[in-house]
Each structure stands twice: as structure tokens, then as C-alpha cells.
mmCIF file of C-alpha atoms in Angstrom:
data_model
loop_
_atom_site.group_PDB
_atom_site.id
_atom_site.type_symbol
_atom_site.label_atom_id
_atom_site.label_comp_id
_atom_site.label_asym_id
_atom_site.label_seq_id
_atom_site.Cartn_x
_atom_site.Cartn_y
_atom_site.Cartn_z
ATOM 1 C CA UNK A 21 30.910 0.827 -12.244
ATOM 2 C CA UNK A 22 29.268 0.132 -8.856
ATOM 3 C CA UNK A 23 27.374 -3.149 -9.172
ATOM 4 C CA UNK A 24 25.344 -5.306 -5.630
ATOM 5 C CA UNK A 25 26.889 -7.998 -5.572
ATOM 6 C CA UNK A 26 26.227 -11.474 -3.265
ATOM 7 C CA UNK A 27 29.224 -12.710 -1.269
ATOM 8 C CA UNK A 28 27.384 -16.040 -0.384
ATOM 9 C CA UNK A 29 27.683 -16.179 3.448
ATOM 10 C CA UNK A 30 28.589 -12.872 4.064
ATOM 11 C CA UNK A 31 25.153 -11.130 1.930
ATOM 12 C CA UNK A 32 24.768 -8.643 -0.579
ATOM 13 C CA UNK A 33 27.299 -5.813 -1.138
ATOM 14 C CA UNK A 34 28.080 -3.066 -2.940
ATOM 15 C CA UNK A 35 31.528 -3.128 -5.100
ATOM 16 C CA UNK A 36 33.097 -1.470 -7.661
ATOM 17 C CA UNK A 37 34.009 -3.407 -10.869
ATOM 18 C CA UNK A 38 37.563 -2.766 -11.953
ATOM 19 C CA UNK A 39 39.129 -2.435 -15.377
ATOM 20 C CA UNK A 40 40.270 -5.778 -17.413
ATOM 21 C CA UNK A 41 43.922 -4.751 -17.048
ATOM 22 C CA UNK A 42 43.428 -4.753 -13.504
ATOM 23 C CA UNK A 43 41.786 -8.089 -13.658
ATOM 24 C CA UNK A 44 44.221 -9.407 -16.171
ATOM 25 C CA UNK A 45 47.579 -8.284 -13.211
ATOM 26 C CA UNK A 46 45.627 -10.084 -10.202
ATOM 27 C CA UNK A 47 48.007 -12.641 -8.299
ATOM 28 C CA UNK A 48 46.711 -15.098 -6.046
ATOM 29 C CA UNK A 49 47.635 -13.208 -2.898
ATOM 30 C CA UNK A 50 47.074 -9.900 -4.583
ATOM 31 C CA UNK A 51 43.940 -9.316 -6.419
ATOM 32 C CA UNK A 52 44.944 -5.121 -6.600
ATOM 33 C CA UNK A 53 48.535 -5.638 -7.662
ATOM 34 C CA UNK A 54 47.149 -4.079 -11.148
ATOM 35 C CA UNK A 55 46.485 -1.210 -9.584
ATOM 36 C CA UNK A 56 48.295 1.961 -9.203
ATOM 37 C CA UNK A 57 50.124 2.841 -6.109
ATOM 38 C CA UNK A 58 48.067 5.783 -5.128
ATOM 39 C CA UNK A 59 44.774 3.560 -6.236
ATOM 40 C CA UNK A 60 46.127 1.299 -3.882
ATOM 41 C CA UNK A 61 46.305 3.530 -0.598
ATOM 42 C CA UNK A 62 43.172 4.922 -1.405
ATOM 43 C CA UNK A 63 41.430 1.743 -1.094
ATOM 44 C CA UNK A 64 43.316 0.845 2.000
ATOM 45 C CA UNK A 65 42.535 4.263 3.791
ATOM 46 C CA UNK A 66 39.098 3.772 3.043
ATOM 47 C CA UNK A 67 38.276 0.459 3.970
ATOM 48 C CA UNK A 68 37.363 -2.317 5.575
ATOM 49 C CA UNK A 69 37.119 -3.583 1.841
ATOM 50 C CA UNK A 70 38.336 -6.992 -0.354
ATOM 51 C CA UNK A 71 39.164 -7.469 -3.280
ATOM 52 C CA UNK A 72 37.038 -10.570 -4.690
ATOM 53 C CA UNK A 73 36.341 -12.343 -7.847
ATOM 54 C CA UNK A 74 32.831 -12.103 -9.837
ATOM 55 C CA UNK A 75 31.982 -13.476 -12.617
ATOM 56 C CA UNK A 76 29.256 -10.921 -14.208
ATOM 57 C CA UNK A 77 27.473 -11.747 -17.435
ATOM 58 C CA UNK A 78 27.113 -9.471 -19.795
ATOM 59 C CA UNK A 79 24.275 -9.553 -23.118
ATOM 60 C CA UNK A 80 24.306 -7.441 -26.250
ATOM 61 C CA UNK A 81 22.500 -4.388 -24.500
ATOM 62 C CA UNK A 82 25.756 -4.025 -22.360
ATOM 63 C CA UNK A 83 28.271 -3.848 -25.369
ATOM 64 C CA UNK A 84 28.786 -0.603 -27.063
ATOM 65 C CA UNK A 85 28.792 -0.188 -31.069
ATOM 66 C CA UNK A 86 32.637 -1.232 -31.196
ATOM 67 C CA UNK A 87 32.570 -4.576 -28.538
ATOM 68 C CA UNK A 88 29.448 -5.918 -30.079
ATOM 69 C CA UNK A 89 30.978 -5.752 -33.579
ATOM 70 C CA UNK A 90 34.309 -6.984 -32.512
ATOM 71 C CA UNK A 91 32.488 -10.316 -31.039
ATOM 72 C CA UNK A 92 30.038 -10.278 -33.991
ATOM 73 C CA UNK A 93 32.445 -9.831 -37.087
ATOM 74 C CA UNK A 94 35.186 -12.004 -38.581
ATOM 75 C CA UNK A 95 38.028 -11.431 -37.043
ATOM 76 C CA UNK A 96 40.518 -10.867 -40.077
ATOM 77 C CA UNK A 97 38.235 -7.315 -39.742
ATOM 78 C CA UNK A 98 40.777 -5.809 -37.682
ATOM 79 C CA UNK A 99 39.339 -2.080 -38.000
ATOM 80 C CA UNK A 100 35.741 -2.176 -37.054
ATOM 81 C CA UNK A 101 33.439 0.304 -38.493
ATOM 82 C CA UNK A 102 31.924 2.569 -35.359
ATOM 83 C CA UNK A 103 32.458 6.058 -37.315
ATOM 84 C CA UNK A 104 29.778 7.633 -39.197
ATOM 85 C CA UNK A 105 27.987 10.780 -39.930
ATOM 86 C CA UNK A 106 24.883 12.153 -39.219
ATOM 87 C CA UNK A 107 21.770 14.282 -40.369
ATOM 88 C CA UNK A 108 19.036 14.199 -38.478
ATOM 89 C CA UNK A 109 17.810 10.366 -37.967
ATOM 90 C CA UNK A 110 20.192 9.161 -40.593
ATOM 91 C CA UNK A 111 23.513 7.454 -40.013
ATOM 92 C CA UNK A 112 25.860 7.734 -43.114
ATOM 93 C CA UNK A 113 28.392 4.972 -43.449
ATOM 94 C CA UNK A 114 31.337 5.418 -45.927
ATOM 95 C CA UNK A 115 31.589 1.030 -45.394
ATOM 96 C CA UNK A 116 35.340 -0.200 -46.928
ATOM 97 C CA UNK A 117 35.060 -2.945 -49.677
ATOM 98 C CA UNK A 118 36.184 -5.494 -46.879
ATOM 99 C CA UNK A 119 33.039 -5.159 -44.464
ATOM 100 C CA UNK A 120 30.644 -5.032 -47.475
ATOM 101 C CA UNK A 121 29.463 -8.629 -47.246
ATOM 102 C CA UNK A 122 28.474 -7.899 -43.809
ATOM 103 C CA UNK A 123 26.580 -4.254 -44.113
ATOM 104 C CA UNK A 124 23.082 -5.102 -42.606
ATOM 105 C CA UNK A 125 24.807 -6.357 -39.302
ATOM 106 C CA UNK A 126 27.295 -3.516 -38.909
ATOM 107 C CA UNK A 127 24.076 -1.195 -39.871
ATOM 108 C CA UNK A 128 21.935 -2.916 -37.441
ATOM 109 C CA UNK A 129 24.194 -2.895 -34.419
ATOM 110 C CA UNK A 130 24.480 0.822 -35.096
ATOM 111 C CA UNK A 131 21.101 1.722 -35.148
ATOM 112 C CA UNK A 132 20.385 -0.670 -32.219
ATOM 113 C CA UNK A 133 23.480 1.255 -30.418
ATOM 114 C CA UNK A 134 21.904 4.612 -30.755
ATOM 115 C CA UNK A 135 18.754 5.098 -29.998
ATOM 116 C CA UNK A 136 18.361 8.836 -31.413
ATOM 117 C CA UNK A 137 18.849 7.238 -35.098
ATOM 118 C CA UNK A 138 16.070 5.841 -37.413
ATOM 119 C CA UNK A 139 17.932 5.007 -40.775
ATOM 120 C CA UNK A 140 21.565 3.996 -41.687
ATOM 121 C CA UNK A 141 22.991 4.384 -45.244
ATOM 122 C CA UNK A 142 25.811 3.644 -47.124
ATOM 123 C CA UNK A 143 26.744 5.851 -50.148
ATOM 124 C CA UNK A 144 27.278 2.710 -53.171
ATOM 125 C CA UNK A 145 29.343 4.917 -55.262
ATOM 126 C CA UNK A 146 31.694 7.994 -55.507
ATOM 127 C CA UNK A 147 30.081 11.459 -55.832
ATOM 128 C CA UNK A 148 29.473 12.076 -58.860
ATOM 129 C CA UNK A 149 27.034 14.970 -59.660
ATOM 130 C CA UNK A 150 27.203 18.727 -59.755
ATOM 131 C CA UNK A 151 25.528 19.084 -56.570
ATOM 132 C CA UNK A 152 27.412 16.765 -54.865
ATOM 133 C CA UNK A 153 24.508 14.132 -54.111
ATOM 134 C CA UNK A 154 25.248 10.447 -54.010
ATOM 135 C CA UNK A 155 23.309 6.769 -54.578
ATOM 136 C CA UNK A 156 23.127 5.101 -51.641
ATOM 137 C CA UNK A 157 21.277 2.293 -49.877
ATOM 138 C CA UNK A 158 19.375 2.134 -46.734
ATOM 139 C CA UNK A 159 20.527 -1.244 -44.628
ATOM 140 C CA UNK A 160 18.611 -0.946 -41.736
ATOM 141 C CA UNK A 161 15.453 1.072 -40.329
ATOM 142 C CA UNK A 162 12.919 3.694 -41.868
ATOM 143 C CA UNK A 163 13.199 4.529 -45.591
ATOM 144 C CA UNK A 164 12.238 7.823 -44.721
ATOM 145 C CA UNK A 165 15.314 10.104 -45.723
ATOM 146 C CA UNK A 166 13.465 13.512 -44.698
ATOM 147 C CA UNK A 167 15.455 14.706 -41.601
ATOM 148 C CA UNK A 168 14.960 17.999 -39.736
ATOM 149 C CA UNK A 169 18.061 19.345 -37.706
ATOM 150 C CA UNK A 170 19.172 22.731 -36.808
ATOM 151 C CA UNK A 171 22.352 24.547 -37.353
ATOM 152 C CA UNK A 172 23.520 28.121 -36.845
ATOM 153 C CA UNK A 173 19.798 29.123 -35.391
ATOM 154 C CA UNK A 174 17.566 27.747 -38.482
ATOM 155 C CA UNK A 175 15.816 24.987 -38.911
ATOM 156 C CA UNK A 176 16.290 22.586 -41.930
ATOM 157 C CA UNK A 177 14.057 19.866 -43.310
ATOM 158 C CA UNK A 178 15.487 18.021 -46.796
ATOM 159 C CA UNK A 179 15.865 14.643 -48.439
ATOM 160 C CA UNK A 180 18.827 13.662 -47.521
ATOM 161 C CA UNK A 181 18.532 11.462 -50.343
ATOM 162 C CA UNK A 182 18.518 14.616 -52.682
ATOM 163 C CA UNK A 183 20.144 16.964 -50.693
ATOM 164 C CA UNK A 184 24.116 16.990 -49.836
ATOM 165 C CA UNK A 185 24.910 17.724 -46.206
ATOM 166 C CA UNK A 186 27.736 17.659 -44.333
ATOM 167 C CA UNK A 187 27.899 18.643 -40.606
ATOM 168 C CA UNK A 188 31.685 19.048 -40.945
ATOM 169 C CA UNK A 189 31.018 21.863 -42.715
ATOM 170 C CA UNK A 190 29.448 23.997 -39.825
ATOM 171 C CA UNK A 191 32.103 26.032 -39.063
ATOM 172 C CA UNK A 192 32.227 27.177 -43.109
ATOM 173 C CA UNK A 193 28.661 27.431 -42.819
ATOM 174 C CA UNK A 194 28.894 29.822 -39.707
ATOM 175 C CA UNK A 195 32.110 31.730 -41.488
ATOM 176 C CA UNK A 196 29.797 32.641 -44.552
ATOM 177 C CA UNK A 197 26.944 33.679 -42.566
ATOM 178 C CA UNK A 198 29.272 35.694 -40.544
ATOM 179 C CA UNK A 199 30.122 37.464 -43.830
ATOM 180 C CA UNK A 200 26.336 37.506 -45.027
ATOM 181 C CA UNK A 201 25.724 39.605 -42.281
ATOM 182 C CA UNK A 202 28.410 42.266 -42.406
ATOM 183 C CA UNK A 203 26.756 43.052 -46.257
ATOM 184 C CA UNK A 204 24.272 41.968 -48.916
ATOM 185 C CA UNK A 205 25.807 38.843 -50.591
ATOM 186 C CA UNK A 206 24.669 36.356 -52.764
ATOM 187 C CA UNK A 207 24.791 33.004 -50.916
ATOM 188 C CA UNK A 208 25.644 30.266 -53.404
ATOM 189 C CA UNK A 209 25.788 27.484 -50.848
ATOM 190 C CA UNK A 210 22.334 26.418 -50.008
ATOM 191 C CA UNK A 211 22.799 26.104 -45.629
ATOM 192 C CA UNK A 212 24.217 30.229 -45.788
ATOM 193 C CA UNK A 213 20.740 31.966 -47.376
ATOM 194 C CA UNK A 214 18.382 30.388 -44.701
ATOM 195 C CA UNK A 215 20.639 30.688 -41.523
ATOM 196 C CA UNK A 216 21.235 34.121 -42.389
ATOM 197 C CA UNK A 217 17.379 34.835 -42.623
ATOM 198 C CA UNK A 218 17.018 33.637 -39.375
ATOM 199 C CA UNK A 219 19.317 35.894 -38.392
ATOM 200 C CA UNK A 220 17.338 39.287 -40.282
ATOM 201 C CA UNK A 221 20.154 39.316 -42.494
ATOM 202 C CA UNK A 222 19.097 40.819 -46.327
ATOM 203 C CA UNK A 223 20.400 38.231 -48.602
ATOM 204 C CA UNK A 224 19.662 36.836 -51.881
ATOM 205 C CA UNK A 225 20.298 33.050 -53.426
ATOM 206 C CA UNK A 226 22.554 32.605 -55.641
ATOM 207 C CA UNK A 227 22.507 29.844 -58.568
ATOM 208 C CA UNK A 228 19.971 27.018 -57.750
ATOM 209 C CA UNK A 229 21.860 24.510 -55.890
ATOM 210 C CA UNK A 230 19.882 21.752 -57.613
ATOM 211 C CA UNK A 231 17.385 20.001 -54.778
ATOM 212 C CA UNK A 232 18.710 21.967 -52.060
ATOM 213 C CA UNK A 233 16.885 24.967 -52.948
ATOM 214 C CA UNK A 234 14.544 23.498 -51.073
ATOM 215 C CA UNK A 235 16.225 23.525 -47.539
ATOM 216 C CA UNK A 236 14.926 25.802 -45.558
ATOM 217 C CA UNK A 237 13.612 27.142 -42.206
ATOM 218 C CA UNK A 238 10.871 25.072 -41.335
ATOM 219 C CA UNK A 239 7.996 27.274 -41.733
ATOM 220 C CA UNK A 240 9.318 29.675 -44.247
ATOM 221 C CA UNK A 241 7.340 30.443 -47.481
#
């Protein structure tokens, strides 16, 4: 990162901050020792340059997801919980028992962290239904669960509160409408009938996948 920096007497200049481990290997008569070899003649070939100390503070809108919850949660939490899964402008968080009691923080960082996400969710108990839906709670932004995304050329607007989505399962997706395509099948799983439409593709549903019968291209009748 190049940052302006003022030396005091000698003005404003330009430098480049280095990594902690860097920082950490500094001697007293060697600032660069943590540097590489190669790093090393680099900077001396393209000097004049020195290697100073600056302190820089940094706030919460410099931190990413994982060092803002590292500072911000116990510290017996030794794996912090960055991962999650999206659809649309909900985050879905799969939270472990142990970061429960602190689930509107960890939901909050994350939506402040990205700034393409309204909602974050965690599912409050195992699947359980024959479509595959789950409860779950909203912890921080909208309550609005209707997301629109696209996948495979269609677009798709749902409840994601009544509707189960995974984006893992894209490639599957794209493998069935692959098939769809070659011949007239029925498309039991709901994401296949739709993207396959978009692609002039004669298909027909197969058994009502519960709520997500109701996916479809936005704009189709």
C-alpha cells in the first residue's frame, strides 16, 4: 500500500507500507532485514530511499470481516466466522453453538463489510422439510427475504425464506440443463425448468417443488 507520509523536516513523501512480518524482523540498523534478498536489491537499485518508522492508525472501516472480528470477539473464539453463503442480498450463516451468544455482532460486521448485502441469516435448526427449506432468523438489516439473482442466463426472484437455494449447486444446475436441452425432460428440480426456458428449450415441470414453483424468470407468466 502506497500511503503520503510526513518526515517532519524533510516534508511529505510517498512510501510504501510493508507487511507486519517485515515490521516484526526490523533491527535497529536494519529496518529491511525482513525482507527478501531480491526485495532487498530491488529497493537498493531503485533508490535514493529509507526505510523509516510510522505509526499509522487504523479505524473499523480499514479492517476486513476477519481483523475486525478477531479484535471484536472473545478470544477463546479461535475460528472466526467470515464464511457464508449468498442469494441475492442475503448472507446465510451456518453460526457454531460457540459464537451464538454473539450473532448480531458477527452479523453486523458482515453486512457492514460488504456493501452489496442487505440481510444476514442464520438457519436456527437442521433441515427438516421435504423441500429442503429451513427456520431461520434475520440478525441484522432488511427483513425483506425476496432476492433476485441470475444463474445459467435466467433470472430468479423467490423468498428465500420459502425457497431452498444453494449456489453450490450451479454446476448441477448447468449439468441438468445441459441434458434438458439435448431432449424433452421433466425437470424435477425447480432452478432446471426456468433456465432451460431461457434457453428455448421444450420442457415440462415435474412434481411441485413446494414454494419454489414459484421461481422463475422475472417476467415470465
Amino acid at each position: 500500500q502506497i500511503l503520503e507520509v510526513d518526515l517532519g523536516s524533510e516534508g511529505p513523501r510517498r512510501a510504501v507500507m510493508l507487511s507486519e512480518e517485515v515490521s516484526a524482523s526490523a533491527q535497529a540498523d536494519d529496518l529491511l532485514a525482513g525482507l527478501p534478498s531480491d526485495e532487498r536489491a530491488w529497493v537498493a537499485a531503485e533508490g535514493p530511499g529509507v526505510a523509516v518508522r510510522h505509526t499509522i492508525v487504523l479505524g473499523y472501516g480499514d479492517l476486513t470481516t476477519e481483523q475486525a472480528l478477531r479484535r471484536l470477539l472473545p478470544p477463546d473464539i479461535k475460528e472466526v466466522p467470515t464464511a457464508f453463503e449468498t442469494a441475492g442480498h442475503v448472507a446465510h450463516l451456518n453460526l457454531r453453538e460457540e459464537v451464538l451468544p454473539h450473532k448480531k455482532l458477527v452479523a453486523q460486521v458482515i453486512l457492514d463489510k460488504n456493501a452489496h448485502l442487505r440481510s444476514v441469516v442464520n438457519k436456527t435448526a437442521s433441515i427438516a422439510t421435504e423441500y429442503r427449506t429451513f427456520p431461520l432468523e434475520v440478525l441484522a438489516g432488511t427483513k425483506d427475504l425476496v432476492v433476485e439473482l441470475k444463474e445459467g442466463g435466467a433470472n430468479f426472484k423467490f423468498d428465500f425464506e420459502k425457497v431452498y437455494w444453494n449456489s453450490r449447486l450451479g454446476s448441477e444446475h448447468a449439468r441438468l440443463t445441459n441434458a434438458i436441452c439435448a431432449r424433452k425432460w421433466e425437470a424435477p428440480v425447480a432452478p432446471a425448468s426456468p433456465v432451460a426456458a431461457a434457453s428455448e428449450s421444450p420442457v415440462s415441470k415435474g412434481e411441485s417443488p413446494g414454494e419454489s414453483g414459484q421461481k422463475r424468470r422475472v417476467g415470465e407468466s
